[in-house]
Tab-separated table of C-alpha atoms in Angstrom:
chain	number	residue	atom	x	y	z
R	1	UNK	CA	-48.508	107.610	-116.754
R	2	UNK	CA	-46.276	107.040	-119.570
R	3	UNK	CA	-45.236	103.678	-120.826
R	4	UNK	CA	-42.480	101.946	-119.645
R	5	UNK	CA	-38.942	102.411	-121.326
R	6	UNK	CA	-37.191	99.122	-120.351
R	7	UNK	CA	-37.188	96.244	-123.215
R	8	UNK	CA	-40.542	95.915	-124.610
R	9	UNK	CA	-40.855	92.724	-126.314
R	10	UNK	CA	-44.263	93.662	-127.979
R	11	UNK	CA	-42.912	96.460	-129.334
R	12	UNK	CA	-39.837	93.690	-131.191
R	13	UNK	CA	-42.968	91.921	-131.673
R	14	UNK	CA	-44.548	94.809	-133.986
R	15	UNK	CA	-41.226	94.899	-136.242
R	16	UNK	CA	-41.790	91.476	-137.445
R	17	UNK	CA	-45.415	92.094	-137.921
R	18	UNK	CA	-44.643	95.267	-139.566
R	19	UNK	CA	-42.589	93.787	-142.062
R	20	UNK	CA	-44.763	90.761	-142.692
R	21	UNK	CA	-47.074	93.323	-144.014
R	22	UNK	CA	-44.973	95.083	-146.452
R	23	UNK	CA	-44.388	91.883	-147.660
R	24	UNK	CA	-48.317	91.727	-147.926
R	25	UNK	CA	-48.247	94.918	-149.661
R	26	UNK	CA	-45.471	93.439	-152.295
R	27	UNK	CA	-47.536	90.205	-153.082
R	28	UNK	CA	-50.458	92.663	-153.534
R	29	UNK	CA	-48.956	95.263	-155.849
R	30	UNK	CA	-45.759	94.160	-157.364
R	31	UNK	CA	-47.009	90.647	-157.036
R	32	UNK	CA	-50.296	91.571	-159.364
R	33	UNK	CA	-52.669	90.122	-157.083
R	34	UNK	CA	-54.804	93.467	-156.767
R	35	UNK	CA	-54.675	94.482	-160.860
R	36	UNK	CA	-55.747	90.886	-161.669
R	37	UNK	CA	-58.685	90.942	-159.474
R	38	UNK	CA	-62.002	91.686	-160.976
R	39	UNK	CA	-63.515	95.117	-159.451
R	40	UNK	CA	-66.039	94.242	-156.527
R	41	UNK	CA	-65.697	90.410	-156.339
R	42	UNK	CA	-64.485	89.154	-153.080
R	43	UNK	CA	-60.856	88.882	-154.066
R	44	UNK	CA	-60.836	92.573	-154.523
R	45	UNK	CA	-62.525	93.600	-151.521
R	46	UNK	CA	-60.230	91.459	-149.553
R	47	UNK	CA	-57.234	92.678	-151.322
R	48	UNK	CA	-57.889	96.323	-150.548
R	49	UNK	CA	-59.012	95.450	-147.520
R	50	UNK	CA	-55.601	93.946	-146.468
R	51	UNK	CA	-53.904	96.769	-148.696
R	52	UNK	CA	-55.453	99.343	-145.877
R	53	UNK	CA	-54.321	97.338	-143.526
R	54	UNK	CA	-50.986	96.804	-144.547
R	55	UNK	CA	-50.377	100.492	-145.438
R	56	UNK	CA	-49.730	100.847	-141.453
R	57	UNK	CA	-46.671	98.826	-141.966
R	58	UNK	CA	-44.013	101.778	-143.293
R	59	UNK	CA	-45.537	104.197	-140.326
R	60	UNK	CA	-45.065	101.455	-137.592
R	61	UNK	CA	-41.335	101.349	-138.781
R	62	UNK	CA	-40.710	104.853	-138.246
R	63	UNK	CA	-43.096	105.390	-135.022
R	64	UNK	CA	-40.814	102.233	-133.584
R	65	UNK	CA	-37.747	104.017	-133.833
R	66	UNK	CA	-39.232	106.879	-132.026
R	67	UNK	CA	-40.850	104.980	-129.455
R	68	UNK	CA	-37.413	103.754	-128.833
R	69	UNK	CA	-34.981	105.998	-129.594
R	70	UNK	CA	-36.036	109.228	-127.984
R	71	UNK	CA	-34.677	108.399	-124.795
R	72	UNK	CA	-31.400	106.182	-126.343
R	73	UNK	CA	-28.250	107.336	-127.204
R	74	UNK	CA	-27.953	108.470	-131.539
R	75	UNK	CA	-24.722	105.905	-132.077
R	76	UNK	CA	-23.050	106.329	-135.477
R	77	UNK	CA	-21.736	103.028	-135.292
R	78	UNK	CA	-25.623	101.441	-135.263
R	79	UNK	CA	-26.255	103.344	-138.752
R	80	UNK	CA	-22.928	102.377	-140.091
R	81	UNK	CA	-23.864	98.370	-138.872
R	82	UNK	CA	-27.445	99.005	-140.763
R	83	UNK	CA	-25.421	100.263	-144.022
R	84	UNK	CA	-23.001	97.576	-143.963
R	85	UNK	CA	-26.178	94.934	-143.600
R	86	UNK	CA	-27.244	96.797	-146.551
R	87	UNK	CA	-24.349	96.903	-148.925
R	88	UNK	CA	-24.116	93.251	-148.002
R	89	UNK	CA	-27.376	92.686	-149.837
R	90	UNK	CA	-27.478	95.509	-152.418
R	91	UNK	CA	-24.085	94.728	-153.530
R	92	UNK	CA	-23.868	90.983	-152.769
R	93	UNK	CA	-27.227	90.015	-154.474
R	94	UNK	CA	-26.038	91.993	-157.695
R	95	UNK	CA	-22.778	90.537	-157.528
R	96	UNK	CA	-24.178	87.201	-157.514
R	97	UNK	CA	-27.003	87.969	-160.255
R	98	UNK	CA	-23.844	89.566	-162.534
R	99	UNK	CA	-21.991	85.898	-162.413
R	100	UNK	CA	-25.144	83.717	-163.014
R	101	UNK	CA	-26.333	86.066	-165.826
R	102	UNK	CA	-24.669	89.348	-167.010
R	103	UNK	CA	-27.616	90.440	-168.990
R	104	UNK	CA	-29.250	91.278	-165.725
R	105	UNK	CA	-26.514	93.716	-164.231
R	106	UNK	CA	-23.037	95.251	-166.142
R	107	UNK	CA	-20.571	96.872	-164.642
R	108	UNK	CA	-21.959	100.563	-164.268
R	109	UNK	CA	-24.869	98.625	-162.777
R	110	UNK	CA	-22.508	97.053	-159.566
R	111	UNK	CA	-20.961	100.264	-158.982
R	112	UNK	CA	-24.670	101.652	-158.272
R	113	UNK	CA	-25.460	99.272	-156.270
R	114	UNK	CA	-22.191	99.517	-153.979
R	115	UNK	CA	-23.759	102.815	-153.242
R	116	UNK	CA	-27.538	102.236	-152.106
R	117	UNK	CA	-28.185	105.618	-150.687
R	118	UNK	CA	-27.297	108.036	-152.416
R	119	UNK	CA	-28.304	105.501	-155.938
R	120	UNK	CA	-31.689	105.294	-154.118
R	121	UNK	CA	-31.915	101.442	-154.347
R	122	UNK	CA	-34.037	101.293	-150.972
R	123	UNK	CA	-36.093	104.214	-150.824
R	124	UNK	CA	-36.780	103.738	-146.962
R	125	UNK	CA	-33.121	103.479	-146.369
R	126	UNK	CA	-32.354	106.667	-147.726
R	127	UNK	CA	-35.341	108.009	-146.488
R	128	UNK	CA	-34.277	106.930	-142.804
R	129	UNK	CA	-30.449	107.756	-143.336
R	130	UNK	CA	-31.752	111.290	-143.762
R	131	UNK	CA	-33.853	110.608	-140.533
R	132	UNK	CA	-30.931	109.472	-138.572
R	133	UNK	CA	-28.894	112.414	-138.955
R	134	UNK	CA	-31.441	114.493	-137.332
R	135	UNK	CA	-32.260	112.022	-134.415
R	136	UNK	CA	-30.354	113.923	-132.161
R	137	UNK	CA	-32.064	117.138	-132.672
R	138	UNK	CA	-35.342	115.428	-132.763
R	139	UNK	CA	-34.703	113.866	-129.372
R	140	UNK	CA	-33.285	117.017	-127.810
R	141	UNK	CA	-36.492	118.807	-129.079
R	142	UNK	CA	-38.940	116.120	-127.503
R	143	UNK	CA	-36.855	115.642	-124.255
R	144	UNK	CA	-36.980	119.741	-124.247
R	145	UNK	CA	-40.411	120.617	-124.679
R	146	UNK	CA	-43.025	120.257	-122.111
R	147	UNK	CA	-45.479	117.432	-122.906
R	148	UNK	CA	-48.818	119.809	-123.381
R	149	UNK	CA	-46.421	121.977	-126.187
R	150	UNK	CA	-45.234	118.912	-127.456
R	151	UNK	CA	-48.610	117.412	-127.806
R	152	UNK	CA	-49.947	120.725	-129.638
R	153	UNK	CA	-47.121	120.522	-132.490
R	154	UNK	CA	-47.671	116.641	-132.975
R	155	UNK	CA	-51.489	117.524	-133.664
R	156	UNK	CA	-50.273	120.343	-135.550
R	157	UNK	CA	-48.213	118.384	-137.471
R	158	UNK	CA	-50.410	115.560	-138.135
R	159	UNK	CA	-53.034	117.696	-138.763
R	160	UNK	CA	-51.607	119.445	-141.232
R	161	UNK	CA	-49.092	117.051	-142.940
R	162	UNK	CA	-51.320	114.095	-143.067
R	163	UNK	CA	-54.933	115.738	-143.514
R	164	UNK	CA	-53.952	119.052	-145.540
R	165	UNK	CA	-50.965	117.650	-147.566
R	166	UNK	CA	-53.142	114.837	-148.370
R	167	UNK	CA	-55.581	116.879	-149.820
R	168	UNK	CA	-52.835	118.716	-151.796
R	169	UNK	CA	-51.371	116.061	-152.782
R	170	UNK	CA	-54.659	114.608	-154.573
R	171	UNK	CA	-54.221	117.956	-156.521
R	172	UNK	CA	-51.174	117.422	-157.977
R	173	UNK	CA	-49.035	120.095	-156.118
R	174	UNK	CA	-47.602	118.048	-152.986
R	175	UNK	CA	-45.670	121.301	-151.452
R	176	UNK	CA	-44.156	119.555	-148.631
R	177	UNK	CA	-42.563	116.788	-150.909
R	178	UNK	CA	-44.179	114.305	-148.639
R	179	UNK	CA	-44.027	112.056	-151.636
R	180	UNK	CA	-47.139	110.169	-150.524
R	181	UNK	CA	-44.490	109.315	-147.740
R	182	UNK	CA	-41.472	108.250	-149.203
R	183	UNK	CA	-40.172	111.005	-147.427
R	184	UNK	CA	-37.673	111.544	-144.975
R	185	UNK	CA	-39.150	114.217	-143.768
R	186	UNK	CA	-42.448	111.956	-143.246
R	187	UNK	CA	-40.077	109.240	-140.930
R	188	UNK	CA	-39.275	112.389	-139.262
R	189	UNK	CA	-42.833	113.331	-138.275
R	190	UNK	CA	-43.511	109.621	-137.539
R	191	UNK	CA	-40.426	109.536	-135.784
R	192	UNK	CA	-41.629	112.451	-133.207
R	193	UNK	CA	-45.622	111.053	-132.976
R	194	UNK	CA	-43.367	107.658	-131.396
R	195	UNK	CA	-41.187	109.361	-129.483
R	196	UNK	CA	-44.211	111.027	-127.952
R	197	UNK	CA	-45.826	107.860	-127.296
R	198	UNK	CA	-42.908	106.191	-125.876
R	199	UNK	CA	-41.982	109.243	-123.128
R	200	UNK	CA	-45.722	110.453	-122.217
R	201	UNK	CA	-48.035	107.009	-123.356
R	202	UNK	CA	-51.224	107.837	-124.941
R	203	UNK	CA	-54.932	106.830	-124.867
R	204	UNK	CA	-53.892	104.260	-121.819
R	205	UNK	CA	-57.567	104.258	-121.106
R	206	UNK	CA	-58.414	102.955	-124.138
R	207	UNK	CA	-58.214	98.513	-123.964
R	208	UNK	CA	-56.281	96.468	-126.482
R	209	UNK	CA	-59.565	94.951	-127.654
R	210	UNK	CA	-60.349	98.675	-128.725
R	211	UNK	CA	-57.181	99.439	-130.153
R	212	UNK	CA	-57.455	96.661	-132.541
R	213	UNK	CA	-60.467	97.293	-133.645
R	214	UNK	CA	-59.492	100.647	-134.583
R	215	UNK	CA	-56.912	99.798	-136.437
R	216	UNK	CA	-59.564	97.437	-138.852
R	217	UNK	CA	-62.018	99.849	-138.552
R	218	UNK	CA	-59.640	102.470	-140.506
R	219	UNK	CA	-58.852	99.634	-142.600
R	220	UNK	CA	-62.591	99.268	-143.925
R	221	UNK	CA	-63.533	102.751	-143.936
R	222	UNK	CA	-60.356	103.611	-145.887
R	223	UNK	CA	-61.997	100.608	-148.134
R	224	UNK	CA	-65.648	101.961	-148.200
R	225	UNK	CA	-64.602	105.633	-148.872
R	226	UNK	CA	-62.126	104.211	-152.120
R	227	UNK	CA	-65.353	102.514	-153.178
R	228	UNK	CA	-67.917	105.612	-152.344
R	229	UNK	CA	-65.374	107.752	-154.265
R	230	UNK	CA	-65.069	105.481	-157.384
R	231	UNK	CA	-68.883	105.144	-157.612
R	232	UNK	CA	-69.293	108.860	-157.663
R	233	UNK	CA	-66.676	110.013	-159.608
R	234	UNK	CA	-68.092	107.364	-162.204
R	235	UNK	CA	-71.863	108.557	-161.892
R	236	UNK	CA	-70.607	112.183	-162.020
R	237	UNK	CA	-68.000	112.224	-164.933
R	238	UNK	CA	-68.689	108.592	-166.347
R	239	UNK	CA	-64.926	107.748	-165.653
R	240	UNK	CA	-63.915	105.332	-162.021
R	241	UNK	CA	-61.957	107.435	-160.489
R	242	UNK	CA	-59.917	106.161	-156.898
R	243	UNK	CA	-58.256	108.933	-154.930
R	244	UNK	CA	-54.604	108.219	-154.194
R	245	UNK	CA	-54.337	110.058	-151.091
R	246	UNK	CA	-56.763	107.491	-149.058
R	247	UNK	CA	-54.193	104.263	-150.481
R	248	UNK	CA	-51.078	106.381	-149.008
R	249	UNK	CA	-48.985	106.433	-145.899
R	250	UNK	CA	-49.874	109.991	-145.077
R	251	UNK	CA	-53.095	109.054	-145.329
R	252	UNK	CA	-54.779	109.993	-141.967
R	253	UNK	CA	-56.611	106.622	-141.965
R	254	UNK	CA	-53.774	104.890	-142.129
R	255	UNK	CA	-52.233	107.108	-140.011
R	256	UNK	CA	-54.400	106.582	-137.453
R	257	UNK	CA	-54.692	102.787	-137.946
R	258	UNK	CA	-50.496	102.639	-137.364
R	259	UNK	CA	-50.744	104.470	-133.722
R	260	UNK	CA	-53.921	102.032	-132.574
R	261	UNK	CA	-51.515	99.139	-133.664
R	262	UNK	CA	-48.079	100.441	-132.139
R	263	UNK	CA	-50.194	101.471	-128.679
R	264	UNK	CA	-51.735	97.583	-128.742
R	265	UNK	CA	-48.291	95.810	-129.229
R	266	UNK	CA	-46.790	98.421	-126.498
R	267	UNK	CA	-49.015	97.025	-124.053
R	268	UNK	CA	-48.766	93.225	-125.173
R	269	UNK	CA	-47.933	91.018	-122.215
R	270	UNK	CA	-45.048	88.078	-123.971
R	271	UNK	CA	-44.529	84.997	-122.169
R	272	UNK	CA	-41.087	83.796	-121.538
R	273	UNK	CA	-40.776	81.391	-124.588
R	274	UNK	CA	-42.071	83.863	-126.691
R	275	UNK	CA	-39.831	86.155	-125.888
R	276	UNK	CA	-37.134	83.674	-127.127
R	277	UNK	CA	-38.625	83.465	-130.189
R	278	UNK	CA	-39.025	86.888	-130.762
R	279	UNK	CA	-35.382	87.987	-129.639
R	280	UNK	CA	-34.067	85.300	-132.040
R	281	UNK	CA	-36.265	86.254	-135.356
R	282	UNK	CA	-36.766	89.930	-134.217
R	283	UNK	CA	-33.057	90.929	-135.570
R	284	UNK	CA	-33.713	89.739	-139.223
R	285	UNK	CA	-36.806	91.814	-139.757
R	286	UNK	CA	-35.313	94.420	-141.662
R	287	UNK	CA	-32.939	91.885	-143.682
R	288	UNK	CA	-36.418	90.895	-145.244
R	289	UNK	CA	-37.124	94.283	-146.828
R	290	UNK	CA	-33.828	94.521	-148.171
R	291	UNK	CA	-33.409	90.938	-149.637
R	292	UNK	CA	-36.841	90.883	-151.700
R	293	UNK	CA	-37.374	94.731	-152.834
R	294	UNK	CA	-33.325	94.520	-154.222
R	295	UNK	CA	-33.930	95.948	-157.870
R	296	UNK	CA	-33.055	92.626	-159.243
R	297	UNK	CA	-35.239	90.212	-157.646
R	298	UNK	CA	-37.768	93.385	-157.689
R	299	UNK	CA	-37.928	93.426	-161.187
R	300	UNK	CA	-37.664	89.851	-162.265
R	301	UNK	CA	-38.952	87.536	-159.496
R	302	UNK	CA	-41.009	89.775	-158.054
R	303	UNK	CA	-43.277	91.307	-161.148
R	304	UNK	CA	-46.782	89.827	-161.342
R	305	UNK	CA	-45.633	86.875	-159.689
R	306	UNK	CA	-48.704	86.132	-157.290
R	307	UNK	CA	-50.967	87.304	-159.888
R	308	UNK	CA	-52.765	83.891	-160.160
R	309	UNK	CA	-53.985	83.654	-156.537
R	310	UNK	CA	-56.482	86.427	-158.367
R	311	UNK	CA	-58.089	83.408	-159.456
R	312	UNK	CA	-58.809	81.586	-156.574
R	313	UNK	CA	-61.976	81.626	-154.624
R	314	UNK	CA	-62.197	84.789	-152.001
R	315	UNK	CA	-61.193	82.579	-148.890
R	316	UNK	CA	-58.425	80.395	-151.169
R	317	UNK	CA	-57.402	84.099	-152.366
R	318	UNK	CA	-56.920	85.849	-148.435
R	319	UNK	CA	-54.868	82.607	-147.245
R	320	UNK	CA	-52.777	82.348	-150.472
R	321	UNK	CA	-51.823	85.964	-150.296
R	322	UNK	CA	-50.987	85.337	-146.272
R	323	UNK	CA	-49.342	82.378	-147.050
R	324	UNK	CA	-47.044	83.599	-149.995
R	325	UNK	CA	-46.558	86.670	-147.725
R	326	UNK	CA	-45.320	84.653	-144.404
R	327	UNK	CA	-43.118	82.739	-147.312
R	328	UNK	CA	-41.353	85.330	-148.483
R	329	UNK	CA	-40.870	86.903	-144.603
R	330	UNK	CA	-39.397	83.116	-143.650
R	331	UNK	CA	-36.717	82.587	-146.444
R	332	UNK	CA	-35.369	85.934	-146.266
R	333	UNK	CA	-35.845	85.635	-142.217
R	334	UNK	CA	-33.431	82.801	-142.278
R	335	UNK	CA	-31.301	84.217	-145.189
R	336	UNK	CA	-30.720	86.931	-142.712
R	337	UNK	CA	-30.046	85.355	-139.587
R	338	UNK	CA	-26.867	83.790	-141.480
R	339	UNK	CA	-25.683	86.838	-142.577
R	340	UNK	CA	-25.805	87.730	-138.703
R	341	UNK	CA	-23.985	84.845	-137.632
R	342	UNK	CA	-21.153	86.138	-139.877
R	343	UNK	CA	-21.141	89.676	-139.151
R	344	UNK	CA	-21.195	87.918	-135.107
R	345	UNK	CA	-18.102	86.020	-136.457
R	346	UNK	CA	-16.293	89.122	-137.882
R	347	UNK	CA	-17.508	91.063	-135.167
R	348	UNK	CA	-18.404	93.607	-137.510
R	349	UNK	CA	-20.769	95.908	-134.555
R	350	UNK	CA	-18.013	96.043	-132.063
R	351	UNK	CA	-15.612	96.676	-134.794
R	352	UNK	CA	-17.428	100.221	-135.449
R	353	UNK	CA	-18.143	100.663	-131.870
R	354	UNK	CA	-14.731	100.808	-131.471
R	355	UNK	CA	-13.496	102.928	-133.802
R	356	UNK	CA	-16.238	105.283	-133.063
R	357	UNK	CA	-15.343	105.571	-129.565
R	358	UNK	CA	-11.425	105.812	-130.789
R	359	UNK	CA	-12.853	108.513	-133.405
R	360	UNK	CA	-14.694	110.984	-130.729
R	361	UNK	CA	-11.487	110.146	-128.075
R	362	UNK	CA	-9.862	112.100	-131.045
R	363	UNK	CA	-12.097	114.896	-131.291
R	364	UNK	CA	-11.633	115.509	-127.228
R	365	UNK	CA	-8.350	115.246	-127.163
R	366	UNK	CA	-8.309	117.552	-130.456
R	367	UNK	CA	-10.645	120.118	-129.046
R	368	UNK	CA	-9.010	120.132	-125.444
R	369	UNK	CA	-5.784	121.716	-127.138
């Protein structure tokens, strides 16, 4: 029996979850947390531990929109809304940082940033803009199909992208341009495994208790191989060596980890208050990403920032990076939900609804002649 299609609450659950891990991932990395923590004490078996964990996040993005979308209409009025919630922040934040100090962004720099796609200043965004304009032929393909041929070419595909162009990738060739995942063209994959999922189900035998725990379990296996592959490489060649490929999105760990989590929050029961909660701080999930990866505060309040909770005891060290984390998600959170309360004042979404409808009236009335 496939899942249900109506408003899924878990599943607006699972964005703000998602995105409270990349933010994990950013305290981790760009933060300094994981460079700054010795090799093998607690703090860095923790860190990579919640690295592998985290990793799901970027996969549970894309697998979402399938998991919706595949039965919803492709509106190019919602990706125009998304781009103007984007040049908002791309443009604003540089705007701002260009007034309080110049040395941080000229001119040439604000006319990048007025253009985040095709300047590349959010990698997922351009990555999903590309994804967007195929969503229609994605969902016609899926919708099209019969489930056991559709079922064959996911396995196919995530056989063969995740496992085999994981393997090339380690071997510096990467022929499918997966790019470790900062792909389009890996949000498209994604983008069909969820769109599966949300018109056929999948595993609905297996209990949430299950599902959870193998999502951790690829977590700490992705964890013990890093560890089994530095040792060796280091006993073999005398040199630590950690293979990319299992700290990747592709990665079919992680992959593996991000459809366990997506099937558990799919089948998560909400009660009615949490459902308030979640439709009110749901929207401003995405605003996160885009507020604290901007290149500016990327580069200058972002950069080895968290690296002293590296120095804190291994339980001190898992809450601080949590904590900093959940920090970050609530001040951009609420930085977000006012810049939806203005676009709700200038009624910026039924603005393009409207001239999108008034644009394809157009087209009819231009092709009827």
């Amino acid at each position: 029996m496939a899942l249900k299609q109506e408003r899924n609450y878990g599943i607006d659950l699972l964005r703000m979850v998602a995105m409270f891990m990349v933010a994990v991932l950013h305290v981790l990395g760009q933060g300094g947390v994981l460079k700054n923590s010795p090799v093998y004490s607690g703090q860095y078996l923790i860190g990579w531990f919640l690295e592998f964990a985290a990793l799901t996040s970027v996969n549970l993005y894309a697998m979402i929109s399938g998991y919706v979308g595949v039965k919803s209409k492709c509106r190019v009025s919602n990706l125009v809304v998304l781009w103007l919630q984007v040049f908002f922040y791309s443009f604003g934040i540089a705007a701002v940082c260009a007034i309080i100090e110049p040395a941080f962004c000229s001119g040439a720099d604000l006319v990048g940033f007025a253009f985040p796609v095709i300047m590349k200043k959010y990698w997922y965004f351009s990555a999903y803009f590309c994804l967007f304009l195929f969503m229609p032929l994605l969902n016609a393909g899926i919708n099209a199909v019969s489930k056991r041929t559709l079922r064959l070419v996911i396995l196919a595909m995530a056989l063969f992208f995740s496992v085999a162009a994981s393997a090339a990738k380690e071997a510096s060739k990467d022929p499918f341009l997966l790019l470790s995942g900062y792909s389009g063209l890996w949000l498209m994959i994604l983008y069909a495994v969820g769109g599966y999922i949300g018109k056929y189900g999948l595993w609905e035998s297996v209990p949430k208790p299950a599902l959870i725990g193998i999502f951790f379990g690829c977590a700490a296996v992705s964890l013990g191989l890093r560890l089994t592959i530095r040792e060796i490489s280091k006993a073999v060649s005398g040199a630590a060596y950690s293979v990319k490929f299992v700290a990747a999105f592709i990665s079919p760990l992680v992959l593996l980890g991000s459809v366990a989590l997506l099937l558990f929050f799919a089948r998560l029961q909400c009660g009615d208050f949490s459902k308030k909660l979640i439709a009110f701080f749901a929207p401003a999930a995405f605003g996160v990403y885009i507020i604290h990866v901007h290149p500016l505060i990327w580069d200058h309040l972002m950069l080895d920032r968290f690296a002293f909770i590296a120095k804190n005891s291994p339980l001190v060290f898992l809450g601080a990076v949590l904590l900093c984390a959940f920090g970050i998600y609530l001040v951009c959170s609420l930085i977000d939900l006012a810049r939806i309360q203005i676009f709700k004042l200038l009624k910026i979404k039924q603005r393009c609804q409207a001239l999108e409808e008034k644009l394809f009236k157009e087209k009819e009335k231009i092709g009827g002649r």
